XYZ file of C-alpha atoms in Angstrom:
171
model
C 13.734 -4.892 -11.099
C 16.680 -6.827 -12.644
C 19.781 -7.464 -10.170
C 21.991 -8.753 -12.632
C 25.564 -8.265 -11.592
C 26.398 -6.656 -14.990
C 24.004 -3.721 -14.306
C 24.832 -0.445 -12.630
C 23.247 -0.478 -9.061
C 21.629 2.949 -9.612
C 18.892 1.954 -12.169
C 18.004 -1.003 -9.886
C 17.753 1.048 -6.696
C 15.604 3.528 -8.520
C 13.531 0.788 -9.814
C 12.974 -0.643 -6.462
C 12.220 2.913 -4.888
C 9.577 3.440 -7.578
C 8.248 -0.091 -7.081
C 7.638 0.876 -3.401
C 6.596 4.621 -4.166
C 4.030 3.710 -6.761
C 1.727 1.568 -4.635
C 2.306 3.495 -1.515
C 1.465 7.109 -3.024
C 0.357 7.060 -6.599
C -2.254 4.484 -6.522
C -3.997 5.798 -3.334
C -3.822 9.264 -4.603
C -5.657 8.152 -7.747
C -8.179 6.017 -5.849
C -8.871 8.980 -3.652
C -9.438 11.354 -6.588
C -11.704 8.956 -8.227
C -13.108 7.483 -4.937
C -16.813 7.629 -6.254
C -15.958 6.022 -9.672
C -18.372 3.192 -10.342
C -15.283 0.952 -11.396
C -14.169 0.679 -7.760
C -17.588 -1.237 -6.962
C -16.544 -3.771 -9.418
C -13.021 -4.465 -8.157
C -13.695 -4.094 -4.469
C -12.907 -6.847 -2.306
C -13.185 -7.331 1.645
C -10.194 -5.402 3.240
C -8.660 -8.634 4.697
C -8.616 -10.261 1.220
C -7.208 -7.297 -0.464
C -4.500 -6.912 2.080
C -3.393 -10.435 1.651
C -3.491 -10.098 -2.073
C -1.170 -6.830 -1.973
C 1.123 -8.504 0.516
C 1.533 -11.802 -1.642
C 1.731 -9.947 -4.930
C 4.238 -7.366 -3.480
C 6.437 -10.001 -2.142
C 6.412 -11.839 -5.525
C 7.210 -8.694 -7.507
C 10.132 -7.534 -5.242
C 11.606 -11.038 -4.687
C 11.124 -12.046 -8.347
C 14.418 -10.162 -9.244
C 16.842 -11.800 -6.258
C 15.194 -15.248 -6.702
C 15.662 -16.595 -10.138
C 13.007 -19.150 -9.781
C 10.220 -16.701 -9.249
C 11.161 -14.400 -12.143
C 8.373 -14.459 -14.801
C 9.106 -14.152 -18.524
C 9.158 -10.419 -19.013
C 10.378 -9.520 -15.447
C 9.214 -6.211 -14.291
C 7.048 -5.613 -17.454
C 4.803 -8.423 -15.999
C 5.309 -7.871 -12.139
C 4.706 -4.096 -12.019
C 1.186 -3.948 -13.685
C 0.107 -6.957 -11.414
C 1.581 -5.115 -8.403
C -0.309 -1.817 -9.376
C -3.601 -3.832 -9.891
C -3.186 -5.423 -6.472
C -2.546 -1.989 -4.908
C -5.620 -0.511 -6.310
C -7.736 -3.458 -4.925
C -5.980 -2.833 -1.551
C -6.850 0.933 -1.517
C -10.426 0.733 -2.629
C -11.717 -0.290 0.780
C -9.409 2.197 2.508
C -10.286 5.384 0.615
C -12.940 4.430 -2.042
C -16.729 4.605 -1.631
C -17.841 0.884 -2.056
C -19.679 -1.606 -0.188
C -16.423 -2.791 1.363
C -15.366 0.758 2.551
C -13.828 0.380 6.018
C -14.696 2.594 8.894
C -11.911 4.538 10.675
C -10.779 1.819 13.126
C -10.688 -0.598 10.130
C -8.659 1.818 8.019
C -6.073 2.328 10.877
C -5.747 -1.342 11.375
C -5.478 -2.345 7.690
C -2.880 0.523 6.993
C -0.790 -0.318 10.159
C -0.843 -4.038 9.364
C 0.249 -3.378 5.607
C 3.094 -1.099 6.437
C 5.513 -3.763 8.187
C 4.096 -6.593 6.138
C 5.102 -4.720 2.696
C 8.577 -4.070 4.130
C 9.414 -7.863 4.803
C 10.176 -8.518 1.187
C 12.535 -5.774 1.134
C 14.290 -7.187 4.054
C 14.639 -10.210 1.952
C 16.191 -8.163 -0.676
C 18.644 -6.627 1.844
C 19.463 -10.298 3.076
C 20.110 -11.299 -0.501
C 23.043 -8.820 -0.721
C 21.085 -5.945 -2.302
C 21.116 -3.551 0.584
C 20.640 -0.298 -1.526
C 17.630 -1.776 -3.461
C 16.041 -2.907 -0.131
C 16.577 0.153 1.525
C 15.070 2.141 -1.567
C 11.958 0.018 -1.221
C 11.523 0.643 2.344
C 11.935 4.422 1.908
C 9.488 4.259 -1.090
C 6.869 2.600 1.065
C 7.188 5.236 3.855
C 4.175 7.103 2.610
C 2.018 4.116 3.552
C 3.037 4.540 7.256
C 2.572 8.327 7.035
C -1.092 7.622 5.707
C -1.666 5.237 8.554
C -0.520 7.991 11.073
C -2.703 10.642 9.180
C -6.018 8.387 9.263
C -5.341 7.592 13.125
C -4.828 11.274 13.727
C -7.897 12.195 11.905
C -9.937 9.467 13.462
C -8.823 10.589 17.085
C -9.734 14.186 16.367
C -13.209 13.232 14.975
C -13.895 11.119 18.150
C -12.722 14.126 20.382
C -14.978 16.350 18.474
C -17.856 14.044 18.791
C -17.164 13.627 22.632
C -17.010 17.333 23.079
C -20.539 17.896 21.313
C -22.242 15.020 22.957
C -24.766 16.131 25.740
C -23.286 15.809 29.320
C -25.130 13.630 31.769
C -24.918 14.259 35.454
C -23.843 11.478 37.618
Protein backbone atom coordinates (compact mmCIF):
# COMPACT_ATOMS: atom_id res chain seq x y z
CA UNK A 1 0.00 0.00 0.00
CA UNK A 2 2.74 2.40 -0.98
CA UNK A 3 1.26 5.77 -1.89
CA UNK A 4 4.42 7.25 -3.35
CA UNK A 5 3.84 10.08 -5.81
CA UNK A 6 5.94 8.35 -8.47
CA UNK A 7 3.57 5.37 -8.58
CA UNK A 8 0.54 5.09 -10.82
CA UNK A 9 -2.64 5.35 -8.72
CA UNK A 10 -4.18 2.16 -10.15
CA UNK A 11 -1.94 -0.39 -8.36
CA UNK A 12 -2.37 1.41 -5.04
CA UNK A 13 -6.17 1.59 -5.54
CA UNK A 14 -6.26 -2.14 -6.28
CA UNK A 15 -4.06 -2.85 -3.25
CA UNK A 16 -6.35 -0.87 -0.95
CA UNK A 17 -9.46 -2.56 -2.37
CA UNK A 18 -7.85 -5.94 -1.87
CA UNK A 19 -6.76 -5.01 1.66
CA UNK A 20 -10.42 -4.35 2.42
CA UNK A 21 -11.83 -7.32 0.52
CA UNK A 22 -9.50 -9.93 2.02
CA UNK A 23 -10.47 -9.52 5.70
CA UNK A 24 -14.13 -8.86 4.86
CA UNK A 25 -14.72 -11.76 2.45
CA UNK A 26 -11.91 -14.26 1.97
CA UNK A 27 -10.97 -14.70 5.64
CA UNK A 28 -14.54 -15.24 6.91
CA UNK A 29 -15.17 -17.65 4.05
CA UNK A 30 -12.16 -19.74 5.03
CA UNK A 31 -13.02 -19.64 8.74
CA UNK A 32 -16.62 -20.62 7.93
CA UNK A 33 -15.46 -23.44 5.67
CA UNK A 34 -13.13 -24.74 8.39
CA UNK A 35 -15.29 -23.65 11.36
CA UNK A 36 -14.80 -26.91 13.26
CA UNK A 37 -10.99 -26.96 12.90
CA UNK A 38 -9.22 -27.46 16.26
CA UNK A 39 -6.85 -24.59 15.40
CA UNK A 40 -9.60 -22.03 16.00
CA UNK A 41 -9.85 -23.01 19.66
CA UNK A 42 -6.16 -22.11 20.06
CA UNK A 43 -6.47 -18.66 18.46
CA UNK A 44 -9.92 -17.83 19.80
CA UNK A 45 -10.29 -14.62 21.81
CA UNK A 46 -13.38 -13.03 23.34
CA UNK A 47 -15.23 -11.06 20.67
CA UNK A 48 -14.53 -7.65 22.22
CA UNK A 49 -10.79 -8.26 22.28
CA UNK A 50 -10.85 -9.69 18.75
CA UNK A 51 -12.78 -6.66 17.46
CA UNK A 52 -10.37 -4.22 19.12
CA UNK A 53 -7.39 -6.13 17.73
CA UNK A 54 -8.79 -6.04 14.20
CA UNK A 55 -9.75 -2.36 14.34
CA UNK A 56 -6.31 -1.30 15.61
CA UNK A 57 -4.43 -3.60 13.24
CA UNK A 58 -6.54 -2.46 10.30
CA UNK A 59 -5.93 1.20 11.15
CA UNK A 60 -2.20 0.56 11.36
CA UNK A 61 -2.13 -1.38 8.07
CA UNK A 62 -4.21 1.18 6.18
CA UNK A 63 -2.60 4.30 7.57
CA UNK A 64 0.96 2.96 7.38
CA UNK A 65 1.22 4.10 3.76
CA UNK A 66 0.04 7.72 4.02
CA UNK A 67 1.61 8.31 7.45
CA UNK A 68 5.34 7.75 7.00
CA UNK A 69 6.05 7.33 10.73
CA UNK A 70 3.85 4.22 10.89
CA UNK A 71 5.38 2.44 7.90
CA UNK A 72 7.25 -0.67 9.04
CA UNK A 73 10.31 -1.94 7.19
CA UNK A 74 8.88 -4.12 4.44
CA UNK A 75 5.65 -2.13 4.14
CA UNK A 76 2.67 -4.18 2.97
CA UNK A 77 4.72 -7.38 3.16
CA UNK A 78 4.56 -6.92 6.94
CA UNK A 79 1.20 -5.22 7.44
CA UNK A 80 -0.93 -7.48 5.24
CA UNK A 81 -0.10 -10.82 6.95
CA UNK A 82 -0.63 -9.19 10.36
CA UNK A 83 -3.97 -7.83 9.14
CA UNK A 84 -5.04 -11.24 7.85
CA UNK A 85 -4.10 -12.85 11.18
CA UNK A 86 -6.13 -10.23 13.09
CA UNK A 87 -9.06 -10.81 10.71
CA UNK A 88 -8.92 -14.55 11.44
CA UNK A 89 -8.99 -13.87 15.19
CA UNK A 90 -11.96 -11.52 14.66
CA UNK A 91 -14.00 -13.95 12.56
CA UNK A 92 -13.45 -17.01 14.79
CA UNK A 93 -16.02 -15.99 17.46
CA UNK A 94 -18.43 -14.83 14.73
CA UNK A 95 -18.48 -17.95 12.53
CA UNK A 96 -16.23 -20.54 14.19
CA UNK A 97 -17.20 -23.21 16.69
CA UNK A 98 -15.16 -22.34 19.78
CA UNK A 99 -15.70 -21.53 23.43
CA UNK A 100 -15.94 -17.85 22.47
CA UNK A 101 -18.63 -18.34 19.82
CA UNK A 102 -21.15 -15.54 19.85
CA UNK A 103 -24.89 -16.05 19.83
CA UNK A 104 -26.99 -14.36 17.17
CA UNK A 105 -27.43 -11.05 19.05
CA UNK A 106 -23.69 -10.88 19.77
CA UNK A 107 -22.81 -11.65 16.15
CA UNK A 108 -25.12 -8.87 14.94
CA UNK A 109 -23.66 -6.39 17.40
CA UNK A 110 -20.07 -7.36 16.62
CA UNK A 111 -20.52 -7.09 12.85
CA UNK A 112 -22.51 -3.85 13.01
CA UNK A 113 -19.83 -2.31 15.24
CA UNK A 114 -16.99 -3.55 13.04
CA UNK A 115 -18.31 -2.17 9.75
CA UNK A 116 -18.08 1.57 10.52
CA UNK A 117 -15.02 1.23 12.76
CA UNK A 118 -13.08 -0.44 9.95
CA UNK A 119 -14.09 2.32 7.53
CA UNK A 120 -12.61 5.09 9.71
CA UNK A 121 -9.00 4.54 8.56
CA UNK A 122 -10.22 4.68 4.96
CA UNK A 123 -11.66 8.12 5.73
CA UNK A 124 -8.21 9.08 7.01
CA UNK A 125 -6.72 7.96 3.70
CA UNK A 126 -9.29 10.09 1.85
CA UNK A 127 -8.48 13.05 4.11
CA UNK A 128 -4.77 12.55 3.34
CA UNK A 129 -5.56 13.20 -0.33
CA UNK A 130 -5.83 9.62 -1.58
CA UNK A 131 -9.53 9.61 -2.44
CA UNK A 132 -9.50 6.67 -4.84
CA UNK A 133 -7.56 4.46 -2.44
CA UNK A 134 -9.87 5.31 0.47
CA UNK A 135 -12.98 4.66 -1.58
CA UNK A 136 -11.54 1.36 -2.82
CA UNK A 137 -11.00 0.32 0.81
CA UNK A 138 -14.57 1.23 1.75
CA UNK A 139 -15.97 -0.67 -1.24
CA UNK A 140 -13.74 -3.65 -0.44
CA UNK A 141 -15.13 -3.72 3.11
CA UNK A 142 -18.80 -3.66 2.00
CA UNK A 143 -19.18 -7.46 2.31
CA UNK A 144 -18.80 -7.02 6.08
CA UNK A 145 -21.95 -4.88 6.17
CA UNK A 146 -23.71 -7.42 3.95
CA UNK A 147 -22.70 -10.16 6.40
CA UNK A 148 -24.10 -8.09 9.29
CA UNK A 149 -27.40 -7.69 7.47
CA UNK A 150 -27.52 -11.40 6.59
CA UNK A 151 -26.85 -12.47 10.19
CA UNK A 152 -29.55 -10.11 11.42
CA UNK A 153 -32.03 -11.35 8.82
CA UNK A 154 -31.34 -14.99 9.69
CA UNK A 155 -31.65 -14.29 13.42
CA UNK A 156 -34.97 -12.43 12.94
CA UNK A 157 -36.36 -15.28 10.85
CA UNK A 158 -35.28 -17.86 13.45
CA UNK A 159 -36.92 -15.85 16.22
CA UNK A 160 -40.13 -15.55 14.23
CA UNK A 161 -40.13 -19.28 13.46
CA UNK A 162 -39.55 -20.10 17.15
CA UNK A 163 -42.40 -17.78 18.17
CA UNK A 164 -44.78 -19.42 15.70
CA UNK A 165 -43.95 -22.89 17.04
CA UNK A 166 -44.26 -21.91 20.69
CA UNK A 167 -47.45 -23.11 22.40
CA UNK A 168 -50.06 -20.42 22.70
CA UNK A 169 -51.30 -19.58 26.17
CA UNK A 170 -54.76 -18.17 26.74
CA UNK A 171 -54.93 -14.83 28.60
